[in-house]
């Protein structure tokens, strides 16, 4: 039952993933969460985020930001990193992920998802069959509803890590 929430991979950070190697193996599109995946919650794109997206585009990736946040937040960040975006995406619903792949011109076989939450980011990616990377949250300050979800995430991750041993 808990397996539906398990990520395909874990990474310390979105900045530690070997995107060049993943491109070599056939991936062509990356869907990213923003808050606490790329920057602290509510923060603008920083130099590291801008550099990451420039490198991804240079490699050849299509990129898209998929967020449950409102358009001003998502659009501003997307403009800073030169990425496509979908706001109020309804994660973990399937529709946002499917629209993201459609916009990027990718499909389930060549798309990755990178995010910091199991019950929205990872579960949504799993529901549409995309490979997911779970990253550690960048900053401990989070909205109360996310803090509560983190308690449940720890339980799921306990069983995930136990199974992987």
Short mmCIF file of C-alpha atoms in Angstrom, two decimals:
data_model
loop_
_atom_site.label_atom_id
_atom_site.label_comp_id
_atom_site.label_asym_id
_atom_site.label_seq_id
_atom_site.Cartn_x
_atom_site.Cartn_y
_atom_site.Cartn_z
CA UNK A 1 0.00 0.00 0.00
CA UNK A 2 2.72 2.48 0.89
CA UNK A 3 4.62 1.61 -2.30
CA UNK A 4 2.46 4.07 -4.26
CA UNK A 5 4.31 6.85 -2.47
CA UNK A 6 7.84 5.49 -2.92
CA UNK A 7 10.19 7.53 -5.11
CA UNK A 8 12.16 5.83 -7.84
CA UNK A 9 15.29 7.62 -6.65
CA UNK A 10 16.42 9.92 -3.86
CA UNK A 11 18.87 12.79 -4.14
CA UNK A 12 20.26 15.09 -1.51
CA UNK A 13 19.35 18.01 -3.77
CA UNK A 14 18.00 18.78 -7.24
CA UNK A 15 21.47 20.19 -7.85
CA UNK A 16 23.20 16.83 -7.19
CA UNK A 17 21.48 14.74 -9.88
CA UNK A 18 23.60 13.65 -12.85
CA UNK A 19 21.37 15.13 -15.55
CA UNK A 20 23.95 14.65 -18.29
CA UNK A 21 24.02 10.90 -17.66
CA UNK A 22 20.23 10.75 -17.57
CA UNK A 23 20.10 12.56 -20.92
CA UNK A 24 22.58 10.05 -22.31
CA UNK A 25 20.20 7.25 -21.27
CA UNK A 26 17.28 8.83 -23.13
CA UNK A 27 15.52 11.32 -20.86
CA UNK A 28 14.50 14.55 -22.61
CA UNK A 29 12.14 16.41 -20.28
CA UNK A 30 12.25 17.34 -16.61
CA UNK A 31 9.31 18.52 -14.55
CA UNK A 32 10.33 20.34 -11.36
CA UNK A 33 8.56 21.42 -8.22
CA UNK A 34 9.78 24.86 -7.06
CA UNK A 35 9.39 25.53 -3.35
CA UNK A 36 11.86 23.66 -1.16
CA UNK A 37 13.04 21.70 -4.20
CA UNK A 38 14.91 24.46 -6.05
CA UNK A 39 14.79 27.31 -3.52
CA UNK A 40 13.37 27.91 -0.03
CA UNK A 41 9.60 28.39 0.07
CA UNK A 42 8.60 31.65 -1.65
CA UNK A 43 12.15 32.66 -2.62
CA UNK A 44 12.99 33.94 -6.09
CA UNK A 45 15.30 32.00 -8.37
CA UNK A 46 18.86 32.31 -7.18
CA UNK A 47 22.10 32.05 -9.16
CA UNK A 48 22.26 28.32 -8.58
CA UNK A 49 18.76 27.75 -10.02
CA UNK A 50 19.42 29.99 -13.02
CA UNK A 51 22.70 28.16 -13.70
CA UNK A 52 21.04 24.74 -13.36
CA UNK A 53 18.35 25.53 -15.92
CA UNK A 54 20.87 27.09 -18.31
CA UNK A 55 22.92 23.88 -18.07
CA UNK A 56 19.85 21.67 -18.57
CA UNK A 57 18.82 23.62 -21.67
CA UNK A 58 22.38 23.43 -22.99
CA UNK A 59 22.32 19.64 -22.54
CA UNK A 60 19.08 19.55 -24.54
CA UNK A 61 16.33 19.14 -21.94
CA UNK A 62 12.88 20.65 -22.08
CA UNK A 63 11.97 21.91 -18.60
CA UNK A 64 8.71 22.77 -16.91
CA UNK A 65 7.79 23.96 -13.43
CA UNK A 66 4.71 22.21 -12.04
CA UNK A 67 3.34 23.91 -8.96
CA UNK A 68 0.17 24.03 -6.90
CA UNK A 69 0.98 27.66 -6.21
CA UNK A 70 -0.69 30.69 -7.81
CA UNK A 71 0.43 32.08 -11.15
CA UNK A 72 2.35 35.18 -9.98
CA UNK A 73 4.73 33.00 -7.93
CA UNK A 74 5.22 30.35 -10.61
CA UNK A 75 5.38 32.69 -13.61
CA UNK A 76 8.00 34.91 -11.96
CA UNK A 77 10.23 31.95 -11.14
CA UNK A 78 9.74 30.43 -14.61
CA UNK A 79 10.77 33.68 -16.28
CA UNK A 80 13.92 33.84 -14.15
CA UNK A 81 15.02 30.33 -15.16
CA UNK A 82 13.58 30.36 -18.70
CA UNK A 83 11.28 27.37 -18.17
CA UNK A 84 7.70 26.60 -19.07
CA UNK A 85 5.23 26.38 -16.19
CA UNK A 86 1.85 25.22 -14.99
CA UNK A 87 0.34 26.82 -11.88
CA UNK A 88 -2.44 25.54 -9.62
CA UNK A 89 -1.51 22.16 -11.09
CA UNK A 90 -3.58 20.05 -8.71
CA UNK A 91 -0.73 17.71 -7.74
CA UNK A 92 -0.95 14.76 -7.14
CA UNK A 93 -3.65 14.68 -9.80
CA UNK A 94 -2.62 13.21 -13.13
CA UNK A 95 -3.79 16.09 -15.34
CA UNK A 96 -0.96 18.51 -14.51
CA UNK A 97 1.71 15.92 -15.22
CA UNK A 98 0.06 14.92 -18.50
CA UNK A 99 -0.26 18.58 -19.58
CA UNK A 100 3.38 19.15 -18.64
CA UNK A 101 4.57 16.31 -20.86
CA UNK A 102 2.34 17.51 -23.67
CA UNK A 103 3.83 21.01 -23.43
CA UNK A 104 7.38 19.67 -23.42
CA UNK A 105 6.72 17.22 -26.24
CA UNK A 106 7.78 14.29 -24.06
CA UNK A 107 6.06 11.18 -22.73
CA UNK A 108 6.27 8.78 -19.79
CA UNK A 109 9.36 7.08 -21.18
CA UNK A 110 11.57 10.16 -21.44
CA UNK A 111 10.36 12.43 -18.63
CA UNK A 112 11.66 12.84 -15.07
CA UNK A 113 10.07 14.53 -12.10
CA UNK A 114 12.10 16.21 -9.33
CA UNK A 115 10.40 17.30 -6.11
CA UNK A 116 10.62 17.32 -2.33
CA UNK A 117 7.22 15.91 -1.26
CA UNK A 118 6.00 12.33 -1.34
CA UNK A 119 2.25 12.91 -1.21
CA UNK A 120 2.09 15.49 -3.98
CA UNK A 121 5.21 15.39 -6.16
CA UNK A 122 6.23 11.73 -6.08
CA UNK A 123 2.76 10.24 -5.87
CA UNK A 124 1.60 12.30 -8.84
CA UNK A 125 4.60 11.25 -10.91
CA UNK A 126 4.01 7.60 -10.03
CA UNK A 127 0.33 7.89 -10.97
CA UNK A 128 1.29 8.78 -14.55
CA UNK A 129 4.30 6.47 -14.73
CA UNK A 130 7.13 9.00 -14.75
CA UNK A 131 10.45 8.37 -13.01
CA UNK A 132 10.64 10.43 -9.81
CA UNK A 133 13.48 11.88 -7.78
CA UNK A 134 12.72 12.82 -4.19
CA UNK A 135 15.02 15.56 -2.88
CA UNK A 136 15.52 16.70 0.68
CA UNK A 137 13.71 19.95 1.48
CA UNK A 138 16.08 22.90 1.08
CA UNK A 139 14.84 24.79 4.13
CA UNK A 140 13.11 23.65 7.34
CA UNK A 141 10.61 26.55 7.34
CA UNK A 142 7.39 25.31 5.74
CA UNK A 143 3.67 25.97 5.79
CA UNK A 144 1.80 24.16 8.56
CA UNK A 145 0.00 21.72 6.23
CA UNK A 146 3.36 20.63 4.82
CA UNK A 147 4.86 20.26 8.30
CA UNK A 148 2.04 17.85 9.15
CA UNK A 149 2.62 15.86 5.94
CA UNK A 150 6.33 15.56 6.78
CA UNK A 151 5.44 13.47 9.85
CA UNK A 152 3.61 10.98 7.63
CA UNK A 153 6.39 11.12 5.04
CA UNK A 154 8.89 9.97 7.68
CA UNK A 155 6.80 6.85 8.26
CA UNK A 156 6.59 6.06 4.54
CA UNK A 157 10.31 6.69 4.07
CA UNK A 158 11.12 4.41 7.01
CA UNK A 159 9.44 1.49 5.21
CA UNK A 160 10.88 2.55 1.84
CA UNK A 161 14.44 2.50 3.23
CA UNK A 162 13.80 -0.75 5.09
CA UNK A 163 12.61 -2.41 1.87
CA UNK A 164 15.64 -1.16 -0.08
CA UNK A 165 18.17 -2.70 2.35
#
